[in-house]
PDB file of C-alpha atoms and ligand atoms in Angstrom:
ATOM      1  CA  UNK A   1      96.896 130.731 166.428  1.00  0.00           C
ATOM      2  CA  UNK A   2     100.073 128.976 164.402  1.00  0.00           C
ATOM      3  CA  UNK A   3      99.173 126.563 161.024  1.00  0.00           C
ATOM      4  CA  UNK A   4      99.978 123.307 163.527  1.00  0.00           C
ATOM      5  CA  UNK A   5      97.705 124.706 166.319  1.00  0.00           C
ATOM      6  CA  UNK A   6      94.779 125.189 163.804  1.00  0.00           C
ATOM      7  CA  UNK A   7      95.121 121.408 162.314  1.00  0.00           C
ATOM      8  CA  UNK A   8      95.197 120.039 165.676  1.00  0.00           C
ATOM      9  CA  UNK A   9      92.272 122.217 166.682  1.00  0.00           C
ATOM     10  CA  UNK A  10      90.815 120.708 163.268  1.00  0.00           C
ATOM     11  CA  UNK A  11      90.007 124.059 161.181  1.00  0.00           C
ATOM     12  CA  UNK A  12      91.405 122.502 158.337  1.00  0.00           C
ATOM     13  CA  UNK A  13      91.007 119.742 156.188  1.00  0.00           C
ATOM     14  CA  UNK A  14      94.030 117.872 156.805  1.00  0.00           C
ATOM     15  CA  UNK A  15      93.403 114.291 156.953  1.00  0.00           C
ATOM     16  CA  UNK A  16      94.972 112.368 160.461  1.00  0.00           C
ATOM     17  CA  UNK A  17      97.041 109.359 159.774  1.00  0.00           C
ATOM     18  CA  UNK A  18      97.011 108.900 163.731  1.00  0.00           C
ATOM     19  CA  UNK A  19      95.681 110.721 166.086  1.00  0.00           C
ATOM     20  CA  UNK A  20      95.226 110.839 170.368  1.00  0.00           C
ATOM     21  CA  UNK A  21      95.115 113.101 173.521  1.00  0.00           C
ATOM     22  CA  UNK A  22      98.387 113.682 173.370  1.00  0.00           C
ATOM     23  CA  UNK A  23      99.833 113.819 169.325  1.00  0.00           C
ATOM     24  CA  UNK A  24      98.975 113.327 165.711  1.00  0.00           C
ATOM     25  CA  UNK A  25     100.379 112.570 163.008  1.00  0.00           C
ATOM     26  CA  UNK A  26      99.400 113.741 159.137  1.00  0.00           C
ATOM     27  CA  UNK A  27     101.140 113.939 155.836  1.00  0.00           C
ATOM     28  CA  UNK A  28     103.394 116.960 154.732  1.00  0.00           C
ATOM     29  CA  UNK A  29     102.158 119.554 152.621  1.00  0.00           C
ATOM     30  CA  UNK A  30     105.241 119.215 150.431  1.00  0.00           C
ATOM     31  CA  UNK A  31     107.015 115.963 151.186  1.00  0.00           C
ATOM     32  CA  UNK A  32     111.066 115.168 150.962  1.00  0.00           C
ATOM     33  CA  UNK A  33     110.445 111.514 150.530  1.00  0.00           C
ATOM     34  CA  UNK A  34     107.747 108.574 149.134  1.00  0.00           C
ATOM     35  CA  UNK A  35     106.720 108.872 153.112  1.00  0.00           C
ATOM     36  CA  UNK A  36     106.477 112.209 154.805  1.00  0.00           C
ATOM     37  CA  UNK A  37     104.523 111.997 158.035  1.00  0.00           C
ATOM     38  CA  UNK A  38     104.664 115.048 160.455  1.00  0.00           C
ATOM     39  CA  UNK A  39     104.299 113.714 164.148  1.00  0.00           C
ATOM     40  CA  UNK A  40     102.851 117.170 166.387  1.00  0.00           C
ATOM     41  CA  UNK A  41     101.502 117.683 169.789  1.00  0.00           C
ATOM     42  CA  UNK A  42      98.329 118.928 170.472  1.00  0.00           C
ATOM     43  CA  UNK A  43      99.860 121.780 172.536  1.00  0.00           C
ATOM     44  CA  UNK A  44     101.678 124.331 171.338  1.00  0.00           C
ATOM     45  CA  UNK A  45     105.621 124.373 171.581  1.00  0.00           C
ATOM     46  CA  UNK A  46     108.011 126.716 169.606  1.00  0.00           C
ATOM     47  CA  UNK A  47     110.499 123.701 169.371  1.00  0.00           C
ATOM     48  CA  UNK A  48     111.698 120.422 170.565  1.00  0.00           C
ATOM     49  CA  UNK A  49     113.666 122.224 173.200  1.00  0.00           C
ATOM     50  CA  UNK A  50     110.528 123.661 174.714  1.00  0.00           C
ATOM     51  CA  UNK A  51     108.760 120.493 174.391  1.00  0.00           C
ATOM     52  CA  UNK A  52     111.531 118.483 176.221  1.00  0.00           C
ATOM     53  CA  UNK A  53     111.697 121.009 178.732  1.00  0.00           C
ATOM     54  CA  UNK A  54     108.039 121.146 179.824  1.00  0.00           C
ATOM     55  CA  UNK A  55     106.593 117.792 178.723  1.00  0.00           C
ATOM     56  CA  UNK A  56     109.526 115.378 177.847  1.00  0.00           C
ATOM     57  CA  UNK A  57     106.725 112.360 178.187  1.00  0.00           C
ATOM     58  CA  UNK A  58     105.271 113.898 175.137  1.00  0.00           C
ATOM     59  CA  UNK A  59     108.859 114.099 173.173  1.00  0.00           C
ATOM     60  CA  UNK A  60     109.280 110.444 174.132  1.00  0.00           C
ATOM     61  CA  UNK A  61     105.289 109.776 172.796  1.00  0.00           C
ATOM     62  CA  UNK A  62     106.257 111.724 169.567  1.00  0.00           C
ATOM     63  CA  UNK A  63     108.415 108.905 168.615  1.00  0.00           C
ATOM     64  CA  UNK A  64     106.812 106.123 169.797  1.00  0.00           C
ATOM     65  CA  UNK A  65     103.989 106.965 167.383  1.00  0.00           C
ATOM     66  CA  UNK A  66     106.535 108.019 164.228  1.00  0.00           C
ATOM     67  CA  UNK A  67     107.950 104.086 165.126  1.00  0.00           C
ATOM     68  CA  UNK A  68     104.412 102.305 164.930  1.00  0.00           C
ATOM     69  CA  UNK A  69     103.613 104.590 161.221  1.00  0.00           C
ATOM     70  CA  UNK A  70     107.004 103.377 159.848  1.00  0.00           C
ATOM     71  CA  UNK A  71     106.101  99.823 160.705  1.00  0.00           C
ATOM     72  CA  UNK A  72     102.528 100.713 158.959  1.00  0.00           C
ATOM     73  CA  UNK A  73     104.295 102.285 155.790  1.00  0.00           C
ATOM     74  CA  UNK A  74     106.613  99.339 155.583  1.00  0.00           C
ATOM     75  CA  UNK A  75     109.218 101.203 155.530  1.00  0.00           C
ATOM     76  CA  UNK A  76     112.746  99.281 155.474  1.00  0.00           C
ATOM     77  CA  UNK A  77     114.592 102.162 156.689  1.00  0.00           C
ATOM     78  CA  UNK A  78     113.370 106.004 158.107  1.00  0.00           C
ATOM     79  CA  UNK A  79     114.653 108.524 159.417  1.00  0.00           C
ATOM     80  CA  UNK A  80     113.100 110.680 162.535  1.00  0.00           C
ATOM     81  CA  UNK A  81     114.735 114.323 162.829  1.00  0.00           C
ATOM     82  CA  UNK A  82     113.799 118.216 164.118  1.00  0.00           C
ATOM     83  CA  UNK A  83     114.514 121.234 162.421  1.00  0.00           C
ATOM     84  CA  UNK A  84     115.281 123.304 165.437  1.00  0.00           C
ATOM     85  CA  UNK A  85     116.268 127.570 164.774  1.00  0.00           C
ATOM     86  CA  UNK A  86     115.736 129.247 161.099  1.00  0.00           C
ATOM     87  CA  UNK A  87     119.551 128.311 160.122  1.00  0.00           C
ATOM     88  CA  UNK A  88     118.342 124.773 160.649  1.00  0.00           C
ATOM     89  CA  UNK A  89     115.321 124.802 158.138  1.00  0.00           C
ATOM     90  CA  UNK A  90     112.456 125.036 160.861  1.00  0.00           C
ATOM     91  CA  UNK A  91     110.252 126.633 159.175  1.00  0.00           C
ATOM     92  CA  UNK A  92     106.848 126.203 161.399  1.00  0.00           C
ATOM     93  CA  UNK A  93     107.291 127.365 165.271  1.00  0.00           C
ATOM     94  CA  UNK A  94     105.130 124.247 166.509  1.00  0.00           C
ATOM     95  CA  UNK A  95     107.388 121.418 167.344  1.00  0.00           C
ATOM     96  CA  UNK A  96     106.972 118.973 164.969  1.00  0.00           C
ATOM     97  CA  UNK A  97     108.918 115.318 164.328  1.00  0.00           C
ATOM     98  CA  UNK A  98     109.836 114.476 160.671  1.00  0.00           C
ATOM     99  CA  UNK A  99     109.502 110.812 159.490  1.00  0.00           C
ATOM    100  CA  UNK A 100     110.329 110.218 156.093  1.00  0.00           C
ATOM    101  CA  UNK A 101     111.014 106.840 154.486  1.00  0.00           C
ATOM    102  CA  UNK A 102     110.635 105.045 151.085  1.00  0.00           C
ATOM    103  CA  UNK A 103     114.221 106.272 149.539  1.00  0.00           C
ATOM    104  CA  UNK A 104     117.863 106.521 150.781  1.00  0.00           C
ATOM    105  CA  UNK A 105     119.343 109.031 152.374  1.00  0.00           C
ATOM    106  CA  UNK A 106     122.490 110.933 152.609  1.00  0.00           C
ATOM    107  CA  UNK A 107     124.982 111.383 155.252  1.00  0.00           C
ATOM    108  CA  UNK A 108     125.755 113.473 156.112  1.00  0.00           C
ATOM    109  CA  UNK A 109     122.565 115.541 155.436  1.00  0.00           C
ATOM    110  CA  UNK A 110     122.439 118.368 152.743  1.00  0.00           C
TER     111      UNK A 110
HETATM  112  P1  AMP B   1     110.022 122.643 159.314  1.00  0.00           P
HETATM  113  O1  AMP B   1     110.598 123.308 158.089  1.00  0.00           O
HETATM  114  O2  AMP B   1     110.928 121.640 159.970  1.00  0.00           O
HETATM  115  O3  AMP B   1     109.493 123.677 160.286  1.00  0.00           O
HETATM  116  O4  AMP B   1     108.801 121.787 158.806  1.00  0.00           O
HETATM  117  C1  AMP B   1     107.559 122.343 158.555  1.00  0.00           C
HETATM  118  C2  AMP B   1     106.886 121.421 157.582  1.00  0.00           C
HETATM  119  O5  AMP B   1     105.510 121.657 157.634  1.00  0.00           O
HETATM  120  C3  AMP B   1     107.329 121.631 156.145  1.00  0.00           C
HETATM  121  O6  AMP B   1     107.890 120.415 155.650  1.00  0.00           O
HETATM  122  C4  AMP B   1     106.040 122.016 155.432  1.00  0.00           C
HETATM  123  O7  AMP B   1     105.960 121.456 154.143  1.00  0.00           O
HETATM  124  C5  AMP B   1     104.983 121.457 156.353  1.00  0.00           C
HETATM  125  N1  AMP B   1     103.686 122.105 156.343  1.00  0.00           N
HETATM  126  C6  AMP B   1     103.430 123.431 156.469  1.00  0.00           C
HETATM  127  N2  AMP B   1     102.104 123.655 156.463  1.00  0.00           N
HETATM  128  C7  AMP B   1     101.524 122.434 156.353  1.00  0.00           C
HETATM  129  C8  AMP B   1     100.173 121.996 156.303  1.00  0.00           C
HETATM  130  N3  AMP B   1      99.138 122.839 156.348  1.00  0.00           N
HETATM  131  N4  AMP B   1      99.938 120.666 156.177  1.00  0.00           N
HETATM  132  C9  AMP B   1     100.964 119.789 156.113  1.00  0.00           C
HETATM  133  N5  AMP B   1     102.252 120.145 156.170  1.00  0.00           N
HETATM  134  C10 AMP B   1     102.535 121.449 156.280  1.00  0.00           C
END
Protein backbone atom coordinates (compact mmCIF):
# COMPACT_ATOMS: atom_id res chain seq x y z
CA UNK A 1 0.00 0.00 0.00
CA UNK A 2 1.67 3.68 -0.99
CA UNK A 3 2.49 6.39 2.17
CA UNK A 4 -0.92 8.45 0.87
CA UNK A 5 -3.02 5.22 0.79
CA UNK A 6 -1.95 4.33 4.42
CA UNK A 7 -2.85 8.05 5.84
CA UNK A 8 -6.09 7.94 4.21
CA UNK A 9 -6.67 4.42 5.47
CA UNK A 10 -5.51 6.16 8.89
CA UNK A 11 -2.37 3.87 9.94
CA UNK A 12 -0.63 6.83 10.78
CA UNK A 13 -0.73 9.61 12.93
CA UNK A 14 -1.15 12.34 10.61
CA UNK A 15 -3.51 14.82 11.84
CA UNK A 16 -6.62 15.83 9.06
CA UNK A 17 -7.06 19.47 8.48
CA UNK A 18 -10.27 18.38 6.39
CA UNK A 19 -11.47 15.42 5.71
CA UNK A 20 -14.74 13.54 3.64
CA UNK A 21 -15.85 10.54 1.44
CA UNK A 22 -14.22 11.72 -1.21
CA UNK A 23 -10.62 13.79 -0.12
CA UNK A 24 -8.53 15.09 2.71
CA UNK A 25 -6.44 17.36 3.28
CA UNK A 26 -3.26 17.37 5.97
CA UNK A 27 -0.07 19.27 6.39
CA UNK A 28 3.27 18.37 4.53
CA UNK A 29 5.85 16.48 6.11
CA UNK A 30 8.40 19.05 4.96
CA UNK A 31 6.65 22.22 3.87
CA UNK A 32 7.84 24.90 0.95
CA UNK A 33 5.87 27.65 2.52
CA UNK A 34 4.27 29.19 6.12
CA UNK A 35 1.12 27.00 4.63
CA UNK A 36 1.65 23.61 3.12
CA UNK A 37 -1.57 21.65 2.91
CA UNK A 38 -1.59 18.41 0.74
CA UNK A 39 -5.22 17.94 -0.74
CA UNK A 40 -5.46 13.67 -1.63
CA UNK A 41 -8.18 11.36 -2.58
CA UNK A 42 -9.14 8.58 -0.73
CA UNK A 43 -8.50 6.31 -3.75
CA UNK A 44 -5.52 5.60 -5.11
CA UNK A 45 -4.24 7.40 -8.39
CA UNK A 46 -0.59 7.42 -9.71
CA UNK A 47 -1.21 11.11 -10.88
CA UNK A 48 -3.51 13.86 -11.75
CA UNK A 49 -3.74 12.41 -15.21
CA UNK A 50 -5.19 9.20 -13.89
CA UNK A 51 -7.38 10.97 -11.58
CA UNK A 52 -8.86 13.24 -14.36
CA UNK A 53 -9.24 10.40 -16.47
CA UNK A 54 -11.30 8.11 -14.21
CA UNK A 55 -12.90 10.48 -11.68
CA UNK A 56 -12.55 14.14 -12.97
CA UNK A 57 -15.52 15.05 -10.25
CA UNK A 58 -12.92 14.24 -7.73
CA UNK A 59 -10.04 16.54 -9.52
CA UNK A 60 -12.66 19.30 -9.57
CA UNK A 61 -13.50 18.38 -5.49
CA UNK A 62 -9.65 18.48 -4.89
CA UNK A 63 -9.75 22.12 -5.43
CA UNK A 64 -12.78 23.12 -4.18
CA UNK A 65 -11.54 21.96 -0.77
CA UNK A 66 -7.68 23.52 -1.27
CA UNK A 67 -10.05 27.00 -2.00
CA UNK A 68 -12.19 26.77 1.33
CA UNK A 69 -8.44 25.92 3.53
CA UNK A 70 -6.88 29.03 1.87
CA UNK A 71 -9.84 31.10 2.92
CA UNK A 72 -9.34 29.30 6.54
CA UNK A 73 -5.46 30.07 6.56
CA UNK A 74 -6.13 33.61 5.50
CA UNK A 75 -4.10 33.41 3.03
CA UNK A 76 -3.86 36.67 0.70
CA UNK A 77 -2.47 34.84 -2.11
CA UNK A 78 -1.79 30.67 -2.81
CA UNK A 79 -0.88 28.82 -5.14
CA UNK A 80 -2.54 25.21 -6.14
CA UNK A 81 -0.11 23.00 -8.44
CA UNK A 82 0.79 18.99 -9.30
CA UNK A 83 4.01 17.56 -9.61
CA UNK A 84 3.21 15.18 -12.38
CA UNK A 85 6.47 12.52 -13.76
CA UNK A 86 9.95 12.27 -11.66
CA UNK A 87 11.53 15.23 -13.93
CA UNK A 88 8.71 17.26 -12.46
CA UNK A 89 9.49 16.69 -8.65
CA UNK A 90 6.56 14.11 -7.96
CA UNK A 91 7.91 12.39 -5.62
CA UNK A 92 4.79 10.27 -4.06
CA UNK A 93 2.73 8.14 -6.85
CA UNK A 94 -0.73 9.11 -5.12
CA UNK A 95 -2.13 12.15 -6.74
CA UNK A 96 -1.89 14.76 -4.52
CA UNK A 97 -2.77 18.84 -4.88
CA UNK A 98 -0.20 21.29 -3.36
CA UNK A 99 -1.51 24.47 -1.60
CA UNK A 100 0.97 26.59 -0.22
CA UNK A 101 0.51 30.19 0.91
CA UNK A 102 1.88 32.68 3.53
CA UNK A 103 5.02 34.01 1.27
CA UNK A 104 5.56 35.13 -2.39
CA UNK A 105 6.33 33.27 -5.03
CA UNK A 106 8.37 33.20 -8.10
CA UNK A 107 7.57 33.09 -11.67
CA UNK A 108 8.39 31.49 -13.24
CA UNK A 109 8.90 28.54 -10.79
CA UNK A 110 12.45 27.22 -9.82
P1 LIG B 1 5.48 15.40 -4.61
O1 LIG B 1 6.97 15.60 -4.53
O2 LIG B 1 4.75 16.39 -5.47
O3 LIG B 1 5.15 13.96 -4.97
O4 LIG B 1 4.93 15.67 -3.16
C1 LIG B 1 4.98 14.72 -2.15
C2 LIG B 1 4.94 15.48 -0.86
O5 LIG B 1 4.53 14.60 0.15
C3 LIG B 1 6.28 16.05 -0.46
O6 LIG B 1 6.17 17.47 -0.35
C4 LIG B 1 6.56 15.38 0.88
O7 LIG B 1 7.17 16.26 1.80
C5 LIG B 1 5.18 14.98 1.33
N1 LIG B 1 5.08 13.84 2.22
C6 LIG B 1 5.64 12.61 2.06
N2 LIG B 1 5.29 11.79 3.06
C7 LIG B 1 4.48 12.52 3.86
C8 LIG B 1 3.78 12.23 5.07
N3 LIG B 1 3.84 11.04 5.67
N4 LIG B 1 3.03 13.22 5.63
C9 LIG B 1 2.96 14.44 5.05
N5 LIG B 1 3.58 14.76 3.91
C10 LIG B 1 4.34 13.82 3.32
Amino acid sequence: MCIFCKIAAGELTTQFLYEDDRVLAFRDLDPQAPTHILIIPRTHHADVEELAAREPETLSHLFVVAEELARVEGLTGHRTLFNTGSSAGQSVFHAHLHLLGGRPFAWPPG
